[in-house]
Every structure is written in C-alpha cells, then in structure tokens.
Amino acid sequence: MQTVVNVQALHAVLSKYRQQGLRVGFVPTMGNLHDGHLALVDAAIKQCDKVVVSIFVNPMQFSANEDFDTYPVTPEEDEQALIDHKVSLLYRPQLKEIYPSGLSAQTKVEVSDLSDMLCGLSRPHFFSGVATVVNILFNQVRADVAFFGKKDYQQYLIVKKMASDLSLDTRVEGIDTVRLESGLAMSSRNHYLSSDEKIQAANLYRILGELASSYKTGSRNKAIELGLGQLSECGFDVDYLELRRQSDLSEPSENDLKLIVLAAVWLGKTRLIDNLEFSL
Ligand code: PAF
C-alpha cells in the first residue's frame, strides 16, 4: 500500500491508474477503522481495480462543544487493517491540503432540505461540514465509485444528492450496517461506551425492529409511542425517533412501501444513531 499526504502526490498515483484504464473505488473515513469501515473497503475491492482510502478528521463537521479534540486517532492499527484488506492507496491529507485558505474562509456546500431534519436539527453545522469535505475529496480523488455506510443513512443520502446535484463524476453507493452479535451497530463512538453501556446500547436496534413490526400491523402513532416508551425504559435519552420514506427521508404517505425508522439517542455522554430499512 502506498501512502500520500498531499494532493500533488495523490494525483501522481491516480494519473498512473487512469493511464492504465483502471476502475478506482474510494472510501472516505476519519480513521479509527472498525469492521464497518472495512466492509466498505471490501465492497470497493470487489467492484474496483484500485481502492483509495482517505483518513482525515474533518474539523468542519464538529461544533465547538463536540469531540474533535478527543476523537480517537489510531494510525498504526488503521494502516495495518488497510494493508490486510488490500487497499492500494492511503490518502492522509494535512489540513492545508483540504482547506488551503483556512477553515473560516472555505467555500461551503449546503444540501438543503435533507440537511434540515433529523440529525441536522441538533447538529446544524454537521452536514454542511460533511458535504464540503466530501465534495473536496471527490474532486481530488475523482473515483468512479465511493462507498458510504448506511448506518449514517442521512449522511449517505446527502452525499448522494450532492454528487448528483453538482454533476460530480463519482457514483455514491450505500453499504449495509455492520453489527456486533448483540445488534449494536459498529461505530467509532462505541469506544466511549463502558461495557455495561455496550450491552444497554444493543437495545436500540431491537427496539427499532419492534417498532417496524408494530407499524406493519398497527398505526404509525402507536408504533412511535411504543418505541419512545421502550427507549426511555432502557435508559436512553431520545433526540429523535422517526418513521420516514427511504428515498428522501420525507414523511411517508399511505402509498409509500419502502420505509425507514431512524433514531438518535443519548446513552450517558454518548450520542448513538441507528436505523432500520423495511418494506410494507
Ligand atoms: O462518516 C464519516 O466518517 C465522515 O462523516 C466522512 C464521510 C468521512 C466525512 O468526513
């Protein structure tokens, strides 16, 4: 695996790939890689000749009171995992490669509507920070296809819409969430959970499943009410619990058959998100 830390070196390697007519897959990450990220890498390896992974902890998507300074950084473990999974190129840019004029002077990308709901309500800076950095990375890497985890379903749809609205060349593909046997979705923020909290956190996915079943046989309000009750019984502080249309996260009508239930909850000091896609 080659590692590059600036755009010039990145372009030198990518132009060789292009000269050979190779299909390039891209997995953008913030490092601290777990099996969820590695499932994205494996999907990319299956479809592409060369896979590029970026590791960049993007300050623009953190607000002042969030965990940017304490975000877990594990460079040696990440590098070894990427070598084991046959990644061709690791791009680990410095801040100035991404934001050459500085963070505050940076042109920003806003994906309206989709960013103004669910996680966007409690984290108003977040999706603009994600859309901006992903747009920059897509333009630097110019991959054929990029892979995003569906655990961050709203992020996945926002990136997909951004790439389509801005006519970017990179196609965006969503990959199913990887879970522990308990059902807990893999996430870098699981590091913040104690072992008791990890057991408790697994209830989130179980409750989403029960909500989906109850919606199939009853009313939407009843299903949400039941879900909210179960979440608070299990010790979660609920940010949101919503049933939406899979395609654009809008409120579903009676004719919508492809739905998704999404939740964001606090367990102690840790914010967890998860979702479950289902069909009627
Ligand atoms: O999901 C993430 O790890 C980040 O939001 C991403 C897509 C790498 C952008 O910084």
PDB file of C-alpha atoms and ligand atoms in Angstrom:
ATOM      1  CA  MET A   1       0.000   0.000   0.000  1.00  0.00           C
ATOM      2  CA  GLN A   2       1.252   3.475  -0.893  1.00  0.00           C
ATOM      3  CA  THR A   3       0.603   6.405   1.448  1.00  0.00           C
ATOM      4  CA  VAL A   4       0.394  10.020   0.260  1.00  0.00           C
ATOM      5  CA  VAL A   5      -0.153  13.162   2.314  1.00  0.00           C
ATOM      6  CA  ASN A   6      -0.650  15.847  -0.331  1.00  0.00           C
ATOM      7  CA  VAL A   7      -2.730  16.430  -3.453  1.00  0.00           C
ATOM      8  CA  GLN A   8       0.249  16.504  -5.789  1.00  0.00           C
ATOM      9  CA  ALA A   9       1.421  13.032  -4.749  1.00  0.00           C
ATOM     10  CA  LEU A  10      -2.194  11.793  -4.820  1.00  0.00           C
ATOM     11  CA  HIS A  11      -2.642  12.994  -8.411  1.00  0.00           C
ATOM     12  CA  ALA A  12       0.665  11.431  -9.499  1.00  0.00           C
ATOM     13  CA  VAL A  13      -0.524   7.975  -8.377  1.00  0.00           C
ATOM     14  CA  LEU A  14      -4.092   8.443  -9.655  1.00  0.00           C
ATOM     15  CA  SER A  15      -2.946   9.534 -13.109  1.00  0.00           C
ATOM     16  CA  LYS A  16      -0.988   6.265 -13.421  1.00  0.00           C
ATOM     17  CA  TYR A  17      -4.164   4.330 -12.545  1.00  0.00           C
ATOM     18  CA  ARG A  18      -6.080   6.300 -15.155  1.00  0.00           C
ATOM     19  CA  GLN A  19      -3.456   5.772 -17.865  1.00  0.00           C
ATOM     20  CA  GLN A  20      -3.926   2.042 -17.304  1.00  0.00           C
ATOM     21  CA  GLY A  21      -7.716   2.413 -17.588  1.00  0.00           C
ATOM     22  CA  LEU A  22      -8.256   1.094 -14.041  1.00  0.00           C
ATOM     23  CA  ARG A  23     -11.536   1.467 -12.180  1.00  0.00           C
ATOM     24  CA  VAL A  24     -10.982   3.365  -8.920  1.00  0.00           C
ATOM     25  CA  GLY A  25     -13.042   2.960  -5.733  1.00  0.00           C
ATOM     26  CA  PHE A  26     -12.909   5.443  -2.857  1.00  0.00           C
ATOM     27  CA  VAL A  27     -13.712   5.118   0.851  1.00  0.00           C
ATOM     28  CA  PRO A  28     -13.511   8.422   2.771  1.00  0.00           C
ATOM     29  CA  THR A  29     -13.049   7.964   6.539  1.00  0.00           C
ATOM     30  CA  MET A  30     -11.973   9.789   9.680  1.00  0.00           C
ATOM     31  CA  GLY A  31      -9.801   6.829  10.728  1.00  0.00           C
ATOM     32  CA  ASN A  32     -10.135   4.691  13.858  1.00  0.00           C
ATOM     33  CA  LEU A  33     -11.235   1.991  11.465  1.00  0.00           C
ATOM     34  CA  HIS A  34     -13.588  -0.793  12.549  1.00  0.00           C
ATOM     35  CA  ASP A  35     -15.380  -3.628  10.751  1.00  0.00           C
ATOM     36  CA  GLY A  36     -17.986  -1.164   9.433  1.00  0.00           C
ATOM     37  CA  HIS A  37     -15.291   0.761   7.521  1.00  0.00           C
ATOM     38  CA  LEU A  38     -13.629  -2.464   6.417  1.00  0.00           C
ATOM     39  CA  ALA A  39     -16.934  -3.677   4.937  1.00  0.00           C
ATOM     40  CA  LEU A  40     -16.874  -0.530   2.756  1.00  0.00           C
ATOM     41  CA  VAL A  41     -13.285  -1.329   1.756  1.00  0.00           C
ATOM     42  CA  ASP A  42     -14.223  -4.948   0.930  1.00  0.00           C
ATOM     43  CA  ALA A  43     -17.159  -3.783  -1.214  1.00  0.00           C
ATOM     44  CA  ALA A  44     -14.801  -1.408  -3.040  1.00  0.00           C
ATOM     45  CA  ILE A  45     -12.199  -4.157  -3.569  1.00  0.00           C
ATOM     46  CA  LYS A  46     -14.889  -6.398  -5.094  1.00  0.00           C
ATOM     47  CA  GLN A  47     -16.002  -3.781  -7.629  1.00  0.00           C
ATOM     48  CA  CYS A  48     -12.811  -1.882  -8.438  1.00  0.00           C
ATOM     49  CA  ASP A  49      -9.247  -2.432  -9.631  1.00  0.00           C
ATOM     50  CA  LYS A  50      -7.718   0.024  -7.174  1.00  0.00           C
ATOM     51  CA  VAL A  51      -9.086   1.269  -3.844  1.00  0.00           C
ATOM     52  CA  VAL A  52      -8.201   4.621  -2.286  1.00  0.00           C
ATOM     53  CA  VAL A  53      -8.993   5.260   1.391  1.00  0.00           C
ATOM     54  CA  SER A  54      -8.710   8.712   2.934  1.00  0.00           C
ATOM     55  CA  ILE A  55      -8.224   9.392   6.628  1.00  0.00           C
ATOM     56  CA  PHE A  56      -8.988  12.969   7.614  1.00  0.00           C
ATOM     57  CA  VAL A  57     -10.647  14.044  10.870  1.00  0.00           C
ATOM     58  CA  ASN A  58     -12.633  16.911   9.433  1.00  0.00           C
ATOM     59  CA  PRO A  59     -12.847  19.860  11.863  1.00  0.00           C
ATOM     60  CA  MET A  60     -15.626  21.478   9.810  1.00  0.00           C
ATOM     61  CA  GLN A  61     -18.167  18.861  10.834  1.00  0.00           C
ATOM     62  CA  PHE A  62     -17.593  19.276  14.576  1.00  0.00           C
ATOM     63  CA  SER A  63     -19.062  22.148  16.598  1.00  0.00           C
ATOM     64  CA  ALA A  64     -17.167  23.781  19.472  1.00  0.00           C
ATOM     65  CA  ASN A  65     -18.790  21.570  22.137  1.00  0.00           C
ATOM     66  CA  GLU A  66     -18.233  18.294  20.247  1.00  0.00           C
ATOM     67  CA  ASP A  67     -15.451  15.717  20.432  1.00  0.00           C
ATOM     68  CA  PHE A  68     -12.999  16.906  17.711  1.00  0.00           C
ATOM     69  CA  ASP A  69     -10.082  17.151  20.185  1.00  0.00           C
ATOM     70  CA  THR A  70     -10.738  13.737  21.691  1.00  0.00           C
ATOM     71  CA  TYR A  71     -11.808  11.916  18.503  1.00  0.00           C
ATOM     72  CA  PRO A  72      -9.943   8.558  18.578  1.00  0.00           C
ATOM     73  CA  VAL A  73      -6.817   8.511  16.375  1.00  0.00           C
ATOM     74  CA  THR A  74      -5.204   5.090  15.734  1.00  0.00           C
ATOM     75  CA  PRO A  75      -2.796   5.471  12.765  1.00  0.00           C
ATOM     76  CA  GLU A  76      -0.775   2.232  13.102  1.00  0.00           C
ATOM     77  CA  GLU A  77      -3.814  -0.021  13.559  1.00  0.00           C
ATOM     78  CA  ASP A  78      -5.610   1.711  10.671  1.00  0.00           C
ATOM     79  CA  GLU A  79      -2.662   1.283   8.333  1.00  0.00           C
ATOM     80  CA  GLN A  80      -2.296  -2.423   9.159  1.00  0.00           C
ATOM     81  CA  ALA A  81      -6.034  -3.054   8.645  1.00  0.00           C
ATOM     82  CA  LEU A  82      -5.901  -1.338   5.239  1.00  0.00           C
ATOM     83  CA  ILE A  83      -2.856  -3.370   4.199  1.00  0.00           C
ATOM     84  CA  ASP A  84      -4.638  -6.586   5.311  1.00  0.00           C
ATOM     85  CA  HIS A  85      -7.681  -5.606   3.230  1.00  0.00           C
ATOM     86  CA  LYS A  86      -5.560  -4.971   0.095  1.00  0.00           C
ATOM     87  CA  VAL A  87      -6.052  -1.222  -0.196  1.00  0.00           C
ATOM     88  CA  SER A  88      -3.794   0.299  -2.883  1.00  0.00           C
ATOM     89  CA  LEU A  89      -3.520   3.893  -1.710  1.00  0.00           C
ATOM     90  CA  LEU A  90      -3.965   5.664   1.619  1.00  0.00           C
ATOM     91  CA  TYR A  91      -4.524   9.424   1.401  1.00  0.00           C
ATOM     92  CA  ARG A  92      -3.851  11.099   4.743  1.00  0.00           C
ATOM     93  CA  PRO A  93      -4.043  14.828   3.950  1.00  0.00           C
ATOM     94  CA  GLN A  94      -2.874  17.649   6.191  1.00  0.00           C
ATOM     95  CA  LEU A  95      -5.439  20.354   6.977  1.00  0.00           C
ATOM     96  CA  LYS A  96      -3.967  22.729   4.346  1.00  0.00           C
ATOM     97  CA  GLU A  97      -4.451  20.192   1.550  1.00  0.00           C
ATOM     98  CA  ILE A  98      -8.199  20.248   2.206  1.00  0.00           C
ATOM     99  CA  TYR A  99      -8.731  23.852   3.329  1.00  0.00           C
ATOM    100  CA  PRO A 100      -5.879  25.867   1.716  1.00  0.00           C
ATOM    101  CA  SER A 101      -7.433  29.249   2.604  1.00  0.00           C
ATOM    102  CA  GLY A 102      -8.178  28.191   6.173  1.00  0.00           C
ATOM    103  CA  LEU A 103     -11.361  26.818   7.663  1.00  0.00           C
ATOM    104  CA  SER A 104     -13.254  30.077   8.115  1.00  0.00           C
ATOM    105  CA  ALA A 105     -12.562  31.288   4.542  1.00  0.00           C
ATOM    106  CA  GLN A 106     -13.592  27.985   2.974  1.00  0.00           C
ATOM    107  CA  THR A 107     -16.387  27.873   0.352  1.00  0.00           C
ATOM    108  CA  LYS A 108     -19.111  25.618   1.721  1.00  0.00           C
ATOM    109  CA  VAL A 109     -21.566  23.155   0.237  1.00  0.00           C
ATOM    110  CA  GLU A 110     -25.126  23.086   1.623  1.00  0.00           C
ATOM    111  CA  VAL A 111     -27.551  20.328   0.716  1.00  0.00           C
ATOM    112  CA  SER A 112     -30.829  21.985   1.649  1.00  0.00           C
ATOM    113  CA  ASP A 113     -33.949  20.131   2.864  1.00  0.00           C
ATOM    114  CA  LEU A 114     -32.217  16.826   3.524  1.00  0.00           C
ATOM    115  CA  SER A 115     -29.815  18.575   5.923  1.00  0.00           C
ATOM    116  CA  ASP A 116     -32.540  20.448   7.789  1.00  0.00           C
ATOM    117  CA  MET A 117     -34.140  17.480   9.533  1.00  0.00           C
ATOM    118  CA  LEU A 118     -33.319  14.619  11.939  1.00  0.00           C
ATOM    119  CA  CYS A 119     -29.593  14.934  12.911  1.00  0.00           C
ATOM    120  CA  GLY A 120     -29.449  18.332  11.173  1.00  0.00           C
ATOM    121  CA  LEU A 121     -31.758  19.833  13.824  1.00  0.00           C
ATOM    122  CA  SER A 122     -29.495  19.121  16.782  1.00  0.00           C
ATOM    123  CA  ARG A 123     -26.220  19.383  14.780  1.00  0.00           C
ATOM    124  CA  PRO A 124     -26.873  22.333  12.393  1.00  0.00           C
ATOM    125  CA  HIS A 125     -23.189  22.660  11.305  1.00  0.00           C
ATOM    126  CA  PHE A 126     -22.689  18.962  10.678  1.00  0.00           C
ATOM    127  CA  PHE A 127     -23.980  18.150   7.204  1.00  0.00           C
ATOM    128  CA  SER A 128     -22.529  21.259   5.605  1.00  0.00           C
ATOM    129  CA  GLY A 129     -19.152  20.199   7.036  1.00  0.00           C
ATOM    130  CA  VAL A 130     -19.589  16.689   5.654  1.00  0.00           C
ATOM    131  CA  ALA A 131     -20.857  17.799   2.211  1.00  0.00           C
ATOM    132  CA  THR A 132     -17.995  20.306   1.895  1.00  0.00           C
ATOM    133  CA  VAL A 133     -15.189  17.891   2.770  1.00  0.00           C
ATOM    134  CA  VAL A 134     -16.668  15.063   0.682  1.00  0.00           C
ATOM    135  CA  ASN A 135     -17.016  17.400  -2.294  1.00  0.00           C
ATOM    136  CA  ILE A 136     -13.345  18.410  -1.962  1.00  0.00           C
ATOM    137  CA  LEU A 137     -12.224  14.795  -1.552  1.00  0.00           C
ATOM    138  CA  PHE A 138     -14.345  13.656  -4.526  1.00  0.00           C
ATOM    139  CA  ASN A 139     -12.738  16.354  -6.691  1.00  0.00           C
ATOM    140  CA  GLN A 140      -9.259  15.411  -5.520  1.00  0.00           C
ATOM    141  CA  VAL A 141      -9.683  11.659  -5.980  1.00  0.00           C
ATOM    142  CA  ARG A 142     -12.142  11.571  -8.940  1.00  0.00           C
ATOM    143  CA  ALA A 143     -13.010   7.947  -8.235  1.00  0.00           C
ATOM    144  CA  ASP A 144     -15.534   6.014 -10.298  1.00  0.00           C
ATOM    145  CA  VAL A 145     -17.465   4.999  -7.202  1.00  0.00           C
ATOM    146  CA  ALA A 146     -17.398   5.927  -3.496  1.00  0.00           C
ATOM    147  CA  PHE A 147     -18.739   3.817  -0.643  1.00  0.00           C
ATOM    148  CA  PHE A 148     -20.680   5.080   2.387  1.00  0.00           C
ATOM    149  CA  GLY A 149     -22.160   3.175   5.329  1.00  0.00           C
ATOM    150  CA  LYS A 150     -25.916   3.169   5.665  1.00  0.00           C
ATOM    151  CA  LYS A 151     -25.622   3.424   9.452  1.00  0.00           C
ATOM    152  CA  ASP A 152     -25.258   7.142   8.725  1.00  0.00           C
ATOM    153  CA  TYR A 153     -28.249   6.959   6.392  1.00  0.00           C
ATOM    154  CA  GLN A 154     -28.946  10.702   6.297  1.00  0.00           C
ATOM    155  CA  GLN A 155     -25.270  11.393   5.521  1.00  0.00           C
ATOM    156  CA  TYR A 156     -25.368   8.765   2.753  1.00  0.00           C
ATOM    157  CA  LEU A 157     -28.427  10.385   1.092  1.00  0.00           C
ATOM    158  CA  ILE A 158     -26.948  13.881   1.450  1.00  0.00           C
ATOM    159  CA  VAL A 159     -23.675  12.854  -0.202  1.00  0.00           C
ATOM    160  CA  LYS A 160     -25.576  11.047  -2.963  1.00  0.00           C
ATOM    161  CA  LYS A 161     -27.720  14.124  -3.635  1.00  0.00           C
ATOM    162  CA  MET A 162     -24.709  16.459  -3.505  1.00  0.00           C
ATOM    163  CA  ALA A 163     -22.857  14.329  -6.078  1.00  0.00           C
ATOM    164  CA  SER A 164     -25.911  14.289  -8.347  1.00  0.00           C
ATOM    165  CA  ASP A 165     -26.847  17.997  -7.947  1.00  0.00           C
ATOM    166  CA  LEU A 166     -23.241  19.134  -8.589  1.00  0.00           C
ATOM    167  CA  SER A 167     -22.712  16.732 -11.513  1.00  0.00           C
ATOM    168  CA  LEU A 168     -19.764  15.041  -9.879  1.00  0.00           C
ATOM    169  CA  ASP A 169     -18.285  12.062 -11.717  1.00  0.00           C
ATOM    170  CA  THR A 170     -18.229   9.791  -8.687  1.00  0.00           C
ATOM    171  CA  ARG A 171     -21.182   7.446  -8.150  1.00  0.00           C
ATOM    172  CA  VAL A 172     -22.198   7.001  -4.499  1.00  0.00           C
ATOM    173  CA  GLU A 173     -23.033   3.545  -3.203  1.00  0.00           C
ATOM    174  CA  GLY A 174     -24.527   2.698   0.224  1.00  0.00           C
ATOM    175  CA  ILE A 175     -23.386  -0.380   2.144  1.00  0.00           C
ATOM    176  CA  ASP A 176     -25.385  -2.151   4.871  1.00  0.00           C
ATOM    177  CA  THR A 177     -24.550  -1.534   8.524  1.00  0.00           C
ATOM    178  CA  VAL A 178     -22.183  -3.974  10.213  1.00  0.00           C
ATOM    179  CA  ARG A 179     -23.372  -5.058  13.681  1.00  0.00           C
ATOM    180  CA  LEU A 180     -21.983  -6.892  16.676  1.00  0.00           C
ATOM    181  CA  GLU A 181     -23.789 -10.131  17.511  1.00  0.00           C
ATOM    182  CA  SER A 182     -25.824  -8.147  20.068  1.00  0.00           C
ATOM    183  CA  GLY A 183     -27.196  -5.960  17.261  1.00  0.00           C
ATOM    184  CA  LEU A 184     -25.166  -2.877  18.234  1.00  0.00           C
ATOM    185  CA  ALA A 185     -24.087  -1.022  15.074  1.00  0.00           C
ATOM    186  CA  MET A 186     -20.317  -0.621  14.670  1.00  0.00           C
ATOM    187  CA  SER A 187     -19.253   2.975  15.302  1.00  0.00           C
ATOM    188  CA  SER A 188     -16.067   4.769  16.350  1.00  0.00           C
ATOM    189  CA  ARG A 189     -18.096   6.368  19.137  1.00  0.00           C
ATOM    190  CA  ASN A 190     -18.737   2.918  20.709  1.00  0.00           C
ATOM    191  CA  HIS A 191     -15.263   3.453  22.260  1.00  0.00           C
ATOM    192  CA  TYR A 192     -16.876   5.959  24.586  1.00  0.00           C
ATOM    193  CA  LEU A 193     -19.270   3.313  25.998  1.00  0.00           C
ATOM    194  CA  SER A 194     -18.481   1.302  29.143  1.00  0.00           C
ATOM    195  CA  SER A 195     -19.010  -2.477  28.867  1.00  0.00           C
ATOM    196  CA  ASP A 196     -22.383  -2.167  30.668  1.00  0.00           C
ATOM    197  CA  GLU A 197     -23.409   0.645  28.316  1.00  0.00           C
ATOM    198  CA  LYS A 198     -22.491  -1.524  25.307  1.00  0.00           C
ATOM    199  CA  ILE A 199     -24.963  -4.170  26.496  1.00  0.00           C
ATOM    200  CA  GLN A 200     -27.585  -1.468  27.117  1.00  0.00           C
ATOM    201  CA  ALA A 201     -26.909   0.163  23.722  1.00  0.00           C
ATOM    202  CA  ALA A 202     -27.796  -3.059  21.873  1.00  0.00           C
ATOM    203  CA  ASN A 203     -31.453  -2.457  22.846  1.00  0.00           C
ATOM    204  CA  LEU A 204     -31.620   0.380  20.337  1.00  0.00           C
ATOM    205  CA  TYR A 205     -31.631  -1.885  17.264  1.00  0.00           C
ATOM    206  CA  ARG A 206     -34.035  -4.358  18.909  1.00  0.00           C
ATOM    207  CA  ILE A 207     -36.477  -1.511  19.612  1.00  0.00           C
ATOM    208  CA  LEU A 208     -36.244  -0.245  16.007  1.00  0.00           C
ATOM    209  CA  GLY A 209     -37.140  -3.790  14.827  1.00  0.00           C
ATOM    210  CA  GLU A 210     -40.120  -3.961  17.175  1.00  0.00           C
ATOM    211  CA  LEU A 211     -41.288  -0.539  16.039  1.00  0.00           C
ATOM    212  CA  ALA A 212     -41.180  -1.630  12.381  1.00  0.00           C
ATOM    213  CA  SER A 213     -43.202  -4.784  13.174  1.00  0.00           C
ATOM    214  CA  SER A 214     -45.728  -2.842  15.198  1.00  0.00           C
ATOM    215  CA  TYR A 215     -46.126  -0.282  12.362  1.00  0.00           C
ATOM    216  CA  LYS A 216     -46.813  -3.094   9.877  1.00  0.00           C
ATOM    217  CA  THR A 217     -49.750  -4.311  11.952  1.00  0.00           C
ATOM    218  CA  GLY A 218     -50.966  -1.074  13.573  1.00  0.00           C
ATOM    219  CA  SER A 219     -50.844   2.704  13.350  1.00  0.00           C
ATOM    220  CA  ARG A 220     -47.821   4.954  12.978  1.00  0.00           C
ATOM    221  CA  ASN A 221     -48.523   6.996  16.115  1.00  0.00           C
ATOM    222  CA  LYS A 222     -48.950   3.882  18.230  1.00  0.00           C
ATOM    223  CA  ALA A 223     -45.700   2.393  16.890  1.00  0.00           C
ATOM    224  CA  ILE A 224     -43.742   5.586  17.649  1.00  0.00           C
ATOM    225  CA  GLU A 225     -45.326   5.885  21.092  1.00  0.00           C
ATOM    226  CA  LEU A 226     -44.398   2.291  21.884  1.00  0.00           C
ATOM    227  CA  GLY A 227     -40.825   2.858  20.634  1.00  0.00           C
ATOM    228  CA  LEU A 228     -40.390   6.041  22.692  1.00  0.00           C
ATOM    229  CA  GLY A 229     -41.625   4.236  25.819  1.00  0.00           C
ATOM    230  CA  GLN A 230     -39.238   1.323  25.263  1.00  0.00           C
ATOM    231  CA  LEU A 231     -36.263   3.612  24.606  1.00  0.00           C
ATOM    232  CA  SER A 232     -36.768   5.538  27.808  1.00  0.00           C
ATOM    233  CA  GLU A 233     -37.337   2.282  29.791  1.00  0.00           C
ATOM    234  CA  CYS A 234     -33.932   1.115  28.502  1.00  0.00           C
ATOM    235  CA  GLY A 235     -32.263   4.301  29.794  1.00  0.00           C
ATOM    236  CA  PHE A 236     -31.907   6.222  26.521  1.00  0.00           C
ATOM    237  CA  ASP A 237     -32.485   9.947  26.317  1.00  0.00           C
ATOM    238  CA  VAL A 238     -34.190  10.352  22.934  1.00  0.00           C
ATOM    239  CA  ASP A 239     -33.119  13.055  20.463  1.00  0.00           C
ATOM    240  CA  TYR A 240     -35.493  11.762  17.754  1.00  0.00           C
ATOM    241  CA  LEU A 241     -37.342   8.637  16.700  1.00  0.00           C
ATOM    242  CA  GLU A 242     -38.931   8.949  13.252  1.00  0.00           C
ATOM    243  CA  LEU A 243     -40.526   6.881  10.523  1.00  0.00           C
ATOM    244  CA  ARG A 244     -39.678   8.198   7.064  1.00  0.00           C
ATOM    245  CA  ARG A 245     -39.633   7.403   3.363  1.00  0.00           C
ATOM    246  CA  GLN A 246     -36.387   5.626   2.392  1.00  0.00           C
ATOM    247  CA  SER A 247     -35.780   7.595  -0.800  1.00  0.00           C
ATOM    248  CA  ASP A 248     -35.716  11.154   0.618  1.00  0.00           C
ATOM    249  CA  LEU A 249     -36.486  10.924   4.337  1.00  0.00           C
ATOM    250  CA  SER A 250     -39.722  12.864   3.910  1.00  0.00           C
ATOM    251  CA  GLU A 251     -42.894  11.994   5.854  1.00  0.00           C
ATOM    252  CA  PRO A 252     -44.327   8.852   4.246  1.00  0.00           C
ATOM    253  CA  SER A 253     -47.762   8.775   2.653  1.00  0.00           C
ATOM    254  CA  GLU A 254     -50.036   5.731   2.684  1.00  0.00           C
ATOM    255  CA  ASN A 255     -48.717   4.729  -0.746  1.00  0.00           C
ATOM    256  CA  ASP A 256     -45.088   4.552   0.360  1.00  0.00           C
ATOM    257  CA  LEU A 257     -43.970   0.973   0.742  1.00  0.00           C
ATOM    258  CA  LYS A 258     -40.244   1.456   1.335  1.00  0.00           C
ATOM    259  CA  LEU A 259     -39.755   2.958   4.763  1.00  0.00           C
ATOM    260  CA  ILE A 260     -37.045   3.510   7.324  1.00  0.00           C
ATOM    261  CA  VAL A 261     -37.155   4.046  11.060  1.00  0.00           C
ATOM    262  CA  LEU A 262     -34.345   6.272  12.353  1.00  0.00           C
ATOM    263  CA  ALA A 263     -33.266   7.191  15.866  1.00  0.00           C
ATOM    264  CA  ALA A 264     -30.699   9.316  17.654  1.00  0.00           C
ATOM    265  CA  VAL A 265     -30.383   8.762  21.388  1.00  0.00           C
ATOM    266  CA  TRP A 266     -28.051   9.671  24.215  1.00  0.00           C
ATOM    267  CA  LEU A 267     -26.675   6.983  26.481  1.00  0.00           C
ATOM    268  CA  GLY A 268     -24.883   8.881  29.233  1.00  0.00           C
ATOM    269  CA  LYS A 269     -22.500  11.223  27.401  1.00  0.00           C
ATOM    270  CA  THR A 270     -22.536   9.281  24.121  1.00  0.00           C
ATOM    271  CA  ARG A 271     -24.852  10.062  21.208  1.00  0.00           C
ATOM    272  CA  LEU A 272     -25.808   6.986  19.188  1.00  0.00           C
ATOM    273  CA  ILE A 273     -27.649   6.812  15.883  1.00  0.00           C
ATOM    274  CA  ASP A 274     -29.120   3.816  14.132  1.00  0.00           C
ATOM    275  CA  ASN A 275     -31.809   2.961  11.589  1.00  0.00           C
ATOM    276  CA  LEU A 276     -33.683   0.066  10.029  1.00  0.00           C
ATOM    277  CA  GLU A 277     -34.964  -0.066   6.456  1.00  0.00           C
ATOM    278  CA  PHE A 278     -38.137  -2.102   5.913  1.00  0.00           C
ATOM    279  CA  SER A 279     -40.822  -2.665   3.294  1.00  0.00           C
ATOM    280  CA  LEU A 280     -44.586  -2.943   3.703  1.00  0.00           C
TER     281      LEU A 280
HETATM  282  O1  PAF B   1     -18.662   9.235   8.090  1.00  0.00           O
HETATM  283  C1  PAF B   1     -17.539   9.770   8.239  1.00  0.00           C
HETATM  284  O2  PAF B   1     -16.582   9.153   8.745  1.00  0.00           O
HETATM  285  C2  PAF B   1     -17.339  11.225   7.842  1.00  0.00           C
HETATM  286  O3  PAF B   1     -18.504  11.962   8.061  1.00  0.00           O
HETATM  287  C3  PAF B   1     -16.836  11.405   6.400  1.00  0.00           C
HETATM  288  C4  PAF B   1     -17.843  10.906   5.386  1.00  0.00           C
HETATM  289  C5  PAF B   1     -15.511  10.669   6.221  1.00  0.00           C
HETATM  290  C6  PAF B   1     -16.587  12.898   6.121  1.00  0.00           C
HETATM  291  O4  PAF B   1     -15.656  13.448   6.986  1.00  0.00           O
END
